[in-house]
C-alpha cells in the first residue's frame, strides 16, 4: 500500500516539474524578444513595429458619375522597419470593411470593396507624417436599362501615419478626399 502512495507522489512531482519547465520555456523566448529597439539596433538588427487601427469613414466624395455620401470602415495595419543608418520603411496595409455610398443626384447605392498595400520610406531626419493613397473598387449601381458596369478603381482617401525616428508608430488617421478625376487615382 505504501508503494502506491510513493509512486503517486513521484508522478505528482514529475507532473509539476514538467509544468514548471513548460512555463519557463514559454517565458524565456518572450523575454528575449522584448529587447529594447535601441539595443537591437546597436547590434545591427532593424527594429520592427506593428500597429493596427480600425477607423470609421463618413463624408462625401466625387465618384465616377456623381457626388456620393459614403459611410463605412477601414482597417489599417502599419509595419515599420528601421534601417541601421537611420530612417526606414513603412508598409501601410489598408482594407475596407463594409463601406457603402448613396448618390446625391440619382439616389443610387454604391459599394466600395478591396484592400491595398503601400510602402513608404522615411529619412533619418525628423519625420513628417507618412501619406499613402490606397486604391479600392467602386461598384456602380445597376439601374435598368443601363448595362452592368464592372468595378471602377478609385482612390478616395488618404491614410496618414505618424512615425518617430526610431520607427515607433504614434498615430494612424484616414481622411476622405474630394476626387476631381476618379480615373486617375
Backbone as a chain_set.jsonl record, in Angstrom:
{"seq": "XXXXXXXXXXXXXXXXXXXXXXXXXXXXXXXXXXXXXXXXXXXXXXXXXXXXXXXXXXXXXXXXXXXXXXXXXXXXXXXXXXXXXXXXXXXXXXXXXXXXXXXXXXXXXXXXXXXXXXXXXXXXXXXXXXXXXXXXXXXXXXXXXXXXXXXXXXXXXXXXXXXXXXXXXXXXXXXXXXXXXXXXX", "coords": {"N": [[0.814, -1.18, 0.0], [1.91, 1.195, 0.778], [3.796, 1.549, -1.251], [2.236, 2.278, -3.449], [1.393, 4.856, -2.722], [3.823, 6.203, -2.664], [4.604, 6.021, -5.368], [2.518, 7.497, -6.556], [2.983, 10.026, -5.442], [5.49, 10.579, -6.593], [4.748, 10.73, -9.314], [3.081, 12.965, -9.22], [4.912, 14.976, -8.478], [6.619, 14.823, -10.693], [4.848, 15.644, -12.732], [4.339, 18.286, -11.913], [6.9, 19.338, -12.149], [7.281, 19.107, -14.92], [5.318, 20.92, -15.794], [6.393, 23.289, -14.741], [8.818, 23.481, -16.182], [7.775, 23.732, -18.769], [6.408, 26.161, -18.498], [8.559, 27.896, -18.017], [9.909, 27.598, -20.446], [8.122, 28.843, -22.159], [8.202, 31.494, -21.284], [10.846, 32.392, -21.541], [11.595, 32.804, -24.387], [9.898, 34.993, -24.904], [10.895, 36.933, -23.184], [13.417, 37.353, -24.339], [12.685, 38.313, -26.851], [11.64, 40.734, -26.222], [13.576, 42.659, -26.153], [14.916, 45.954, -25.949], [14.393, 48.325, -28.66], [16.591, 50.042, -29.198], [18.797, 48.619, -28.244], [18.709, 46.426, -29.955], [19.097, 47.695, -32.419], [21.656, 48.66, -32.003], [23.147, 46.359, -32.169], [22.909, 45.861, -34.803], [20.571, 44.91, -35.841], [17.464, 45.485, -37.44], [14.832, 47.507, -36.111], [11.495, 46.544, -35.618], [8.157, 47.52, -35.817], [4.667, 47.206, -35.164], [1.34, 48.183, -35.765], [-2.2, 48.375, -35.531], [-5.208, 49.881, -36.638], [-8.686, 50.517, -36.456], [-10.811, 52.37, -38.328], [-13.46, 54.734, -38.662], [-15.363, 55.698, -41.514], [-16.802, 58.493, -43.022], [-18.514, 60.771, -44.992], [-18.37, 62.914, -47.933], [-17.682, 62.112, -51.296], [-16.406, 62.474, -54.677], [-17.617, 60.5, -57.086], [-17.487, 58.315, -59.996], [-19.663, 59.18, -61.532], [-21.217, 60.971, -60.037], [-21.635, 62.979, -57.024], [-21.063, 61.333, -53.935], [-22.4, 60.237, -50.899], [-20.703, 58.749, -48.351], [-20.31, 55.973, -46.147], [-18.724, 53.881, -43.78], [-16.074, 51.574, -42.927], [-12.56, 51.285, -42.193], [-9.747, 49.287, -42.004], [-6.507, 49.574, -40.884], [-3.23, 48.49, -41.038], [0.002, 48.971, -39.941], [3.378, 48.405, -40.559], [6.531, 48.98, -39.504], [9.991, 49.245, -40.31], [13.211, 49.769, -39.316], [16.22, 51.226, -40.689], [19.721, 50.405, -40.423], [21.381, 52.741, -40.526], [19.657, 54.779, -39.895], [16.369, 56.179, -40.395], [13.926, 54.443, -42.458], [11.45, 52.019, -43.579], [7.917, 51.9, -44.138], [5.219, 49.733, -44.256], [2.028, 50.093, -45.302], [-0.999, 48.799, -44.856], [-4.149, 48.724, -46.066], [-7.544, 47.993, -45.618], [-10.839, 47.839, -46.658], [-13.763, 47.787, -44.683], [-17.236, 46.929, -44.352], [-18.454, 49.127, -46.609], [-20.395, 51.63, -47.942], [-22.229, 53.733, -50.264], [-24.352, 56.531, -51.14], [-25.751, 57.967, -53.951], [-25.844, 61.436, -54.617], [-27.335, 62.691, -56.627], [-28.762, 60.687, -58.15], [-29.61, 58.919, -56.21], [-28.768, 56.388, -56.215], [-27.313, 53.329, -54.997], [-24.06, 52.612, -53.899], [-21.239, 50.44, -53.725], [-18.239, 49.86, -52.02], [-15.198, 48.173, -52.152], [-12.307, 46.183, -51.238], [-8.685, 45.993, -50.805], [-5.456, 47.365, -50.135], [-1.921, 47.81, -50.436], [0.741, 49.813, -49.462], [4.098, 50.986, -49.701], [6.147, 53.085, -47.921], [8.927, 55.169, -47.578], [11.017, 56.623, -45.022], [13.203, 59.324, -44.081], [16.391, 59.586, -42.236], [16.26, 61.938, -40.824], [14.183, 64.299, -38.899], [10.803, 63.177, -38.792], [8.075, 63.638, -40.903], [4.482, 63.282, -41.2], [3.704, 60.173, -42.755], [2.262, 59.507, -45.89], [-0.214, 57.682, -47.595], [-2.011, 56.628, -50.495], [-4.354, 54.589, -50.874], [-5.933, 52.402, -53.302], [-9.214, 51.417, -54.144], [-12.134, 49.451, -55.078], [-14.946, 50.695, -56.772], [-18.223, 49.843, -56.965], [-20.626, 50.361, -59.193], [-24.116, 51.321, -59.168], [-26.643, 49.133, -60.426], [-28.809, 50.079, -62.786], [-31.624, 49.592, -64.549], [-32.345, 50.69, -67.871], [-29.626, 50.51, -68.219], [-26.375, 49.024, -68.778], [-24.647, 46.505, -66.79], [-21.939, 47.711, -65.038], [-18.462, 47.137, -64.844], [-16.429, 46.833, -61.816], [-14.968, 49.864, -60.649], [-11.815, 51.282, -60.333], [-10.821, 53.312, -57.642], [-9.493, 56.015, -55.788], [-10.182, 57.282, -52.975], [-9.442, 58.231, -50.516], [-6.974, 59.283, -48.1], [-4.368, 57.884, -46.232], [-2.795, 58.596, -43.276], [0.18, 58.346, -41.406], [1.87, 58.732, -38.414], [5.15, 58.544, -37.611], [7.842, 57.972, -35.439], [11.395, 58.758, -35.3], [12.668, 56.402, -34.558], [11.068, 54.44, -35.571], [8.775, 53.87, -34.162], [5.249, 53.747, -34.064], [3.103, 56.345, -33.896], [0.547, 57.445, -34.512], [-2.41, 56.83, -36.481], [-4.364, 57.831, -39.169], [-7.242, 58.414, -41.282], [-8.419, 60.159, -44.067], [-11.104, 61.319, -45.994], [-11.053, 62.338, -49.372], [-11.931, 64.805, -51.771], [-12.427, 63.887, -54.999], [-11.193, 64.918, -58.079], [-10.637, 63.779, -60.587], [-11.601, 60.724, -61.037], [-10.659, 58.649, -62.625], [-7.991, 58.751, -62.566], [-6.299, 57.809, -60.164]], "CA": [[0.0, 0.0, 0.0], [2.813, 2.338, 0.87], [4.438, 1.693, -2.563], [1.327, 3.028, -4.324], [1.414, 6.26, -2.296], [5.114, 6.765, -3.075], [4.562, 6.184, -6.827], [1.591, 8.595, -6.838], [3.681, 11.268, -5.087], [6.516, 10.804, -7.616], [4.071, 11.165, -10.527], [2.61, 14.325, -8.984], [6.093, 15.842, -8.517], [7.085, 14.835, -12.074], [3.904, 16.476, -13.467], [4.573, 19.678, -11.539], [8.19, 19.708, -12.724], [7.045, 19.296, -16.353], [4.593, 22.18, -15.958], [7.332, 24.366, -14.455], [9.734, 23.571, -17.318], [7.0, 24.27, -19.89], [6.163, 27.585, -18.224], [9.829, 28.592, -18.235], [10.199, 27.585, -21.88], [7.265, 29.828, -22.801], [8.538, 32.862, -20.892], [12.198, 32.774, -21.937], [11.631, 33.472, -25.687], [9.225, 36.287, -24.818], [11.838, 37.841, -22.544], [14.457, 37.686, -25.291], [12.106, 39.075, -27.946], [11.246, 42.048, -25.735], [14.75, 43.515, -26.019], [14.601, 47.296, -26.419], [14.819, 48.564, -30.035], [17.914, 50.653, -29.253], [19.79, 47.563, -28.086], [18.681, 45.625, -31.178], [19.716, 48.491, -33.481], [23.08, 48.758, -31.722], [23.761, 45.119, -32.602], [22.794, 45.817, -36.25], [19.274, 44.378, -36.235], [16.465, 46.543, -37.589], [13.688, 47.48, -35.2], [10.225, 46.364, -36.327], [6.992, 47.887, -35.009], [3.395, 46.921, -35.829], [0.163, 48.763, -35.108], [-3.427, 48.29, -36.32], [-6.29, 50.782, -36.218], [-9.955, 50.424, -37.168], [-11.257, 53.751, -38.446], [-14.771, 54.964, -39.275], [-15.359, 56.586, -42.672], [-18.074, 59.169, -43.225], [-18.33, 62.035, -45.688], [-18.788, 62.968, -49.32], [-16.623, 62.04, -52.298], [-16.876, 62.552, -56.042], [-17.443, 59.212, -57.743], [-17.352, 58.361, -61.445], [-20.792, 59.851, -62.171], [-21.89, 61.947, -59.179], [-21.147, 63.044, -55.647], [-21.566, 60.185, -53.182], [-22.266, 60.255, -49.44], [-20.106, 57.451, -48.057], [-20.144, 55.545, -44.756], [-18.116, 52.557, -43.702], [-14.938, 51.433, -42.021], [-11.262, 50.983, -42.785], [-8.757, 48.699, -41.096], [-5.162, 49.917, -41.349], [-2.122, 47.885, -40.3], [1.272, 49.581, -40.33], [4.568, 47.684, -40.113], [7.727, 49.774, -39.789], [11.285, 48.572, -40.161], [14.247, 50.788, -39.351], [17.49, 50.932, -41.338], [20.822, 50.577, -39.458], [21.912, 54.106, -40.531], [18.586, 55.726, -39.61], [15.258, 56.114, -41.336], [13.379, 53.108, -42.634], [10.29, 51.882, -44.452], [6.646, 51.538, -43.508], [4.222, 49.091, -45.116], [0.705, 50.523, -44.857], [-1.968, 47.874, -45.437], [-5.494, 49.278, -45.85], [-8.616, 47.096, -46.061], [-12.166, 48.373, -46.382], [-14.809, 46.975, -44.088], [-18.474, 47.232, -45.085], [-18.472, 50.547, -46.98], [-21.407, 51.89, -48.963], [-22.482, 55.129, -50.568], [-25.62, 56.874, -51.777], [-25.558, 59.062, -54.892], [-26.593, 62.664, -54.312], [-28.248, 63.026, -57.722], [-29.622, 59.575, -58.552], [-30.055, 58.109, -55.074], [-28.25, 55.041, -56.41], [-26.459, 52.796, -53.933], [-22.735, 52.191, -54.339], [-20.5, 49.562, -52.818], [-16.793, 50.025, -52.123], [-14.548, 46.976, -51.633], [-10.912, 45.99, -51.597], [-7.559, 46.211, -49.899], [-4.286, 47.846, -50.85], [-0.7, 47.876, -49.634], [1.68, 50.831, -49.93], [5.359, 51.049, -48.97], [6.612, 54.466, -47.86], [10.213, 55.292, -46.877], [11.24, 57.876, -44.306], [14.631, 59.602, -43.935], [16.878, 59.577, -40.85], [15.965, 63.228, -40.192], [12.853, 64.334, -38.279], [9.829, 62.533, -39.661], [6.746, 64.214, -41.09], [3.556, 62.16, -41.398], [3.796, 59.4, -43.99], [0.957, 59.534, -46.543], [-0.471, 56.672, -48.613], [-3.297, 56.777, -51.173], [-4.767, 53.265, -51.35], [-6.988, 52.344, -54.314], [-10.232, 50.405, -53.894], [-13.056, 49.303, -56.198], [-16.291, 51.251, -56.632], [-19.182, 49.08, -57.745], [-21.729, 51.268, -59.521], [-25.437, 50.684, -59.08], [-27.255, 48.63, -61.656], [-30.093, 50.748, -62.993], [-32.103, 49.263, -65.894], [-31.869, 49.745, -68.865], [-28.175, 50.618, -68.378], [-25.685, 47.741, -68.564], [-23.865, 46.341, -65.557], [-20.607, 48.274, -65.228], [-17.502, 46.454, -63.976], [-15.91, 47.676, -60.73], [-14.178, 51.016, -61.061], [-10.809, 51.604, -59.311], [-10.97, 54.679, -57.139], [-8.675, 56.334, -54.618], [-10.986, 58.352, -52.396], [-8.981, 58.639, -49.187], [-5.551, 59.289, -47.797], [-4.033, 57.327, -44.925], [-1.631, 59.261, -42.702], [0.802, 57.626, -40.291], [2.926, 59.492, -37.743], [6.188, 57.603, -37.189], [9.001, 58.628, -34.854], [12.638, 58.406, -35.992], [13.064, 55.02, -34.245], [10.108, 53.527, -36.17], [7.577, 53.712, -33.326], [4.058, 54.276, -34.736], [2.411, 57.17, -32.919], [-0.857, 57.703, -34.824], [-2.89, 56.422, -37.804], [-5.612, 58.521, -39.498], [-7.709, 58.315, -42.666], [-9.23, 61.306, -44.443], [-11.72, 61.271, -47.311], [-10.706, 63.497, -50.176], [-12.791, 65.051, -52.908], [-11.651, 63.491, -56.18], [-11.545, 65.664, -59.278], [-10.585, 62.86, -61.724], [-11.56, 59.398, -60.445], [-9.974, 57.695, -63.476], [-6.556, 58.921, -62.374], [-6.134, 57.831, -58.71]], "C": [[0.869, 1.259, 0.0], [3.496, 2.6, -0.473], [3.568, 2.487, -3.527], [1.348, 4.514, -3.983], [2.709, 6.922, -2.749], [5.118, 7.0, -4.588], [3.641, 7.351, -7.216], [2.24, 9.943, -6.529], [4.745, 11.593, -6.128], [5.883, 11.307, -8.916], [3.607, 12.614, -10.406], [3.781, 15.307, -9.07], [6.604, 15.946, -9.954], [6.178, 15.719, -12.932], [4.136, 17.958, -13.173], [5.885, 20.183, -12.126], [8.043, 19.954, -14.228], [6.314, 20.612, -16.617], [5.509, 23.379, -15.725], [8.29, 24.56, -15.624], [9.008, 24.159, -18.53], [6.742, 25.761, -19.701], [7.423, 28.395, -18.449], [10.16, 28.659, -19.72], [9.349, 28.616, -22.616], [7.672, 31.255, -22.462], [9.911, 33.291, -21.371], [12.225, 33.403, -23.326], [10.954, 34.834, -25.675], [10.155, 37.31, -24.192], [12.94, 38.252, -23.5], [13.921, 38.562, -26.419], [11.755, 40.495, -27.515], [12.447, 42.966, -25.519], [14.42, 44.894, -26.577], [15.13, 47.536, -27.835], [16.212, 49.165, -30.138], [19.003, 49.598, -29.131], [19.846, 46.706, -29.346], [19.354, 46.383, -32.312], [21.217, 48.602, -33.279], [23.816, 47.511, -32.195], [23.689, 44.998, -34.124], [21.486, 45.245, -36.744], [18.292, 45.533, -36.405], [15.354, 46.386, -36.555], [12.418, 47.386, -36.044], [9.097, 46.692, -35.358], [5.738, 47.62, -35.831], [2.273, 47.58, -35.034], [-1.02, 48.687, -36.064], [-4.456, 49.248, -35.743], [-7.516, 50.514, -37.079], [-10.584, 51.805, -37.145], [-12.623, 53.821, -39.113], [-14.61, 55.937, -40.442], [-16.746, 57.184, -42.829], [-17.806, 60.501, -43.895], [-18.793, 61.941, -47.116], [-17.569, 62.904, -50.224], [-17.245, 62.257, -53.662], [-16.571, 61.223, -56.696], [-17.312, 59.392, -59.235], [-18.447, 59.218, -62.086], [-21.412, 60.984, -61.355], [-21.202, 62.018, -57.824], [-21.834, 61.961, -54.841], [-21.335, 60.421, -51.696], [-21.837, 58.85, -49.03], [-20.05, 57.208, -46.55], [-19.544, 54.145, -44.768], [-16.974, 52.525, -42.717], [-13.7, 51.022, -42.793], [-10.372, 50.404, -41.702], [-7.382, 48.97, -41.687], [-4.147, 49.238, -40.432], [-0.835, 48.49, -40.843], [2.4, 48.754, -39.723], [5.764, 48.533, -40.502], [8.972, 48.941, -39.537], [12.364, 49.634, -40.324], [15.466, 50.288, -40.116], [18.606, 51.135, -40.323], [21.363, 52.0, -39.402], [20.883, 55.165, -40.201], [17.53, 55.674, -40.695], [14.717, 54.7, -41.432], [12.23, 53.094, -43.613], [9.067, 51.495, -43.632], [5.76, 50.895, -44.563], [2.871, 49.432, -44.512], [-0.325, 49.673, -45.6], [-3.365, 48.361, -45.059], [-6.531, 48.315, -46.412], [-9.964, 47.701, -45.672], [-13.029, 47.337, -45.694], [-16.069, 47.234, -44.893], [-18.575, 48.735, -45.346], [-19.426, 50.741, -48.143], [-21.54, 53.382, -49.183], [-23.835, 55.302, -51.225], [-25.357, 58.089, -52.662], [-26.429, 60.247, -54.569], [-27.639, 62.979, -55.379], [-29.249, 61.916, -57.988], [-30.221, 58.809, -57.383], [-29.584, 56.671, -55.182], [-27.324, 54.625, -55.277], [-25.163, 52.279, -54.539], [-22.12, 51.298, -53.276], [-19.019, 49.776, -53.081], [-16.14, 48.83, -51.451], [-13.066, 47.018, -51.949], [-9.94, 46.237, -50.47], [-6.375, 46.644, -50.744], [-3.112, 47.91, -49.884], [0.231, 48.889, -50.272], [2.936, 50.764, -49.076], [5.878, 52.477, -49.077], [7.904, 54.488, -47.056], [10.257, 56.613, -46.119], [12.737, 58.05, -44.084], [15.071, 59.548, -42.48], [16.56, 60.87, -40.099], [14.606, 63.188, -39.511], [11.783, 63.905, -39.279], [8.524, 63.32, -39.69], [5.779, 63.04, -41.253], [3.781, 61.488, -42.749], [2.396, 59.305, -44.581], [0.894, 58.433, -47.595], [-1.848, 56.931, -49.203], [-3.722, 55.416, -51.713], [-5.89, 53.376, -52.381], [-7.919, 51.18, -53.99], [-11.126, 50.303, -55.126], [-14.413, 49.896, -55.851], [-17.2, 50.441, -57.538], [-20.405, 49.956, -57.942], [-23.066, 50.551, -59.404], [-25.891, 50.207, -60.445], [-28.629, 49.258, -61.757], [-30.565, 50.411, -64.408], [-32.518, 50.538, -66.624], [-30.356, 49.796, -69.071], [-27.499, 49.266, -68.114], [-24.982, 47.708, -67.209], [-22.445, 46.809, -65.852], [-19.639, 47.525, -64.321], [-16.997, 47.392, -62.877], [-14.924, 48.715, -61.251], [-13.119, 51.306, -59.988], [-10.901, 53.077, -58.921], [-10.101, 54.849, -55.896], [-9.317, 57.539, -53.945], [-10.556, 58.761, -50.991], [-7.471, 58.613, -49.11], [-5.375, 58.734, -46.393], [-2.761, 58.01, -44.467], [-1.138, 58.498, -41.491], [1.904, 58.505, -39.724], [3.898, 58.482, -37.143], [7.338, 58.405, -36.593], [10.27, 58.124, -35.55], [13.1, 56.983, -35.698], [12.054, 53.996, -34.773], [8.851, 53.291, -35.352], [6.399, 54.423, -34.003], [3.227, 55.022, -33.701], [0.922, 57.337, -33.214], [-1.159, 57.244, -36.254], [-4.223, 57.126, -38.032], [-5.966, 58.257, -40.952], [-8.637, 59.486, -42.944], [-9.794, 61.093, -45.836], [-11.297, 62.512, -48.081], [-11.65, 63.591, -51.367], [-11.979, 64.812, -54.164], [-12.128, 64.269, -57.401], [-11.573, 64.733, -60.505], [-10.474, 61.436, -61.198], [-10.873, 58.36, -61.325], [-8.46, 57.769, -63.315], [-6.272, 58.988, -60.874], [-4.75, 58.245, -58.287]], "O": [[0.586, 2.239, -0.688], [3.754, 3.756, -0.809], [4.077, 3.273, -4.327], [1.322, 5.349, -4.887], [2.697, 8.078, -3.172], [5.575, 8.044, -5.051], [3.971, 8.113, -8.125], [2.061, 10.901, -7.281], [4.896, 12.753, -6.512], [6.421, 12.213, -9.553], [3.719, 13.394, -11.351], [3.646, 16.367, -9.68], [6.983, 17.031, -10.396], [6.673, 16.468, -13.774], [4.128, 18.785, -14.085], [5.971, 21.334, -12.553], [8.618, 20.907, -14.755], [6.652, 21.335, -17.554], [5.41, 24.378, -16.436], [8.55, 25.696, -16.02], [9.569, 24.994, -19.24], [6.85, 26.535, -20.653], [7.359, 29.483, -19.02], [10.644, 29.685, -20.197], [9.807, 29.203, -23.597], [7.498, 32.149, -23.291], [10.119, 34.484, -21.591], [12.83, 34.465, -23.472], [11.4, 35.744, -26.374], [10.191, 38.456, -24.64], [13.364, 39.408, -23.473], [14.62, 39.457, -26.894], [11.589, 41.372, -28.363], [12.349, 43.946, -24.781], [13.713, 44.995, -27.58], [16.189, 47.019, -28.19], [16.951, 48.839, -31.067], [20.015, 49.665, -29.828], [20.931, 46.299, -29.762], [20.103, 45.791, -33.089], [21.975, 48.634, -34.248], [24.982, 47.591, -32.581], [24.339, 44.122, -34.694], [21.298, 45.103, -37.953], [18.288, 46.463, -35.599], [14.988, 45.272, -36.179], [12.286, 48.067, -37.061], [9.077, 46.21, -34.226], [5.742, 47.787, -37.051], [2.255, 47.542, -33.804], [-0.868, 48.909, -37.265], [-4.565, 49.41, -34.528], [-7.401, 50.309, -38.287], [-10.86, 52.351, -36.077], [-12.909, 53.05, -40.029], [-13.822, 56.881, -40.372], [-17.748, 56.471, -42.774], [-16.972, 61.278, -43.43], [-19.517, 61.016, -47.486], [-16.553, 63.55, -49.966], [-18.467, 62.23, -53.802], [-15.407, 60.853, -56.849], [-17.053, 60.5, -59.704], [-18.193, 59.907, -63.073], [-22.063, 61.864, -61.918], [-20.309, 61.228, -57.518], [-23.022, 61.692, -55.021], [-20.229, 60.76, -51.275], [-22.527, 57.875, -49.328], [-19.777, 58.125, -45.775], [-19.825, 53.338, -45.654], [-16.906, 53.335, -41.792], [-13.782, 50.483, -43.897], [-10.257, 50.966, -40.613], [-7.117, 48.642, -42.844], [-4.195, 49.389, -39.212], [-0.611, 48.517, -42.054], [2.386, 48.442, -38.533], [5.995, 48.783, -41.686], [9.0, 48.061, -38.677], [12.425, 50.317, -41.347], [15.717, 49.085, -40.187], [18.459, 51.97, -39.43], [21.773, 52.444, -38.329], [21.205, 56.353, -40.224], [17.782, 55.176, -41.792], [15.014, 53.856, -40.587], [12.047, 54.034, -44.386], [9.168, 50.855, -42.585], [5.574, 51.453, -45.644], [2.596, 49.105, -43.357], [-0.501, 49.806, -46.811], [-3.719, 48.405, -43.881], [-6.412, 47.87, -47.553], [-10.199, 48.031, -44.51], [-13.032, 46.164, -46.065], [-15.979, 47.719, -46.021], [-18.76, 49.52, -44.416], [-19.292, 50.108, -49.19], [-21.038, 54.191, -48.404], [-24.396, 54.364, -51.791], [-24.821, 59.1, -52.209], [-27.616, 60.094, -54.279], [-28.716, 63.483, -55.059], [-30.453, 62.167, -58.048], [-31.23, 58.122, -57.544], [-29.941, 55.829, -54.359], [-26.642, 55.454, -54.676], [-25.17, 51.595, -55.562], [-22.441, 51.393, -52.092], [-18.594, 49.863, -54.233], [-16.476, 48.496, -50.315], [-12.619, 47.779, -52.807], [-10.304, 46.626, -49.36], [-6.301, 46.327, -51.931], [-3.29, 48.047, -48.674], [0.486, 48.837, -51.476], [2.862, 50.515, -47.872], [6.032, 53.015, -50.174], [7.977, 53.899, -45.977], [9.625, 57.593, -46.513], [13.464, 57.07, -43.919], [14.232, 59.473, -41.582], [16.588, 60.892, -38.869], [13.937, 62.155, -39.536], [11.856, 64.233, -40.464], [7.943, 63.628, -38.649], [6.224, 61.906, -41.428], [4.018, 62.155, -43.756], [1.438, 59.048, -43.852], [1.82, 58.265, -48.388], [-2.75, 57.395, -48.506], [-3.481, 55.113, -52.882], [-6.692, 54.309, -52.347], [-7.472, 50.098, -53.611], [-10.896, 51.0, -56.115], [-14.963, 49.637, -54.78], [-16.972, 50.363, -58.746], [-21.129, 50.26, -56.993], [-23.14, 49.328, -59.525], [-25.565, 50.797, -61.475], [-29.505, 49.009, -60.928], [-29.975, 50.889, -65.377], [-33.036, 51.434, -65.957], [-29.849, 49.183, -70.011], [-27.994, 48.464, -67.323], [-24.757, 48.74, -66.577], [-21.823, 46.351, -66.811], [-19.947, 47.296, -63.152], [-17.125, 48.611, -62.996], [-14.152, 48.459, -62.176], [-13.479, 51.554, -58.838], [-11.041, 53.957, -59.77], [-9.991, 53.946, -55.066], [-9.031, 58.682, -54.302], [-11.238, 59.556, -50.344], [-6.79, 58.007, -49.936], [-6.131, 59.067, -45.48], [-1.759, 58.007, -45.181], [-1.926, 58.057, -40.654], [2.772, 58.973, -40.461], [3.532, 57.675, -36.288], [7.764, 59.405, -37.171], [10.212, 57.158, -36.311], [13.842, 56.403, -36.491], [12.163, 52.81, -34.462], [7.95, 52.582, -35.799], [6.533, 55.559, -34.459], [2.713, 54.427, -32.754], [0.112, 57.37, -32.288], [-0.286, 57.264, -37.123], [-5.12, 57.036, -37.194], [-5.101, 57.917, -41.759], [-9.535, 59.776, -42.154], [-9.062, 60.731, -46.758], [-11.194, 63.601, -47.517], [-12.107, 62.578, -51.897], [-10.954, 65.46, -54.377], [-13.317, 64.278, -57.718], [-12.438, 64.882, -61.369], [-9.366, 60.971, -60.933], [-10.53, 57.284, -60.834], [-7.732, 56.943, -63.865], [-6.031, 60.072, -60.342], [-4.463, 58.309, -57.092]]}, "num_chains": 1, "name": "protein.A"}
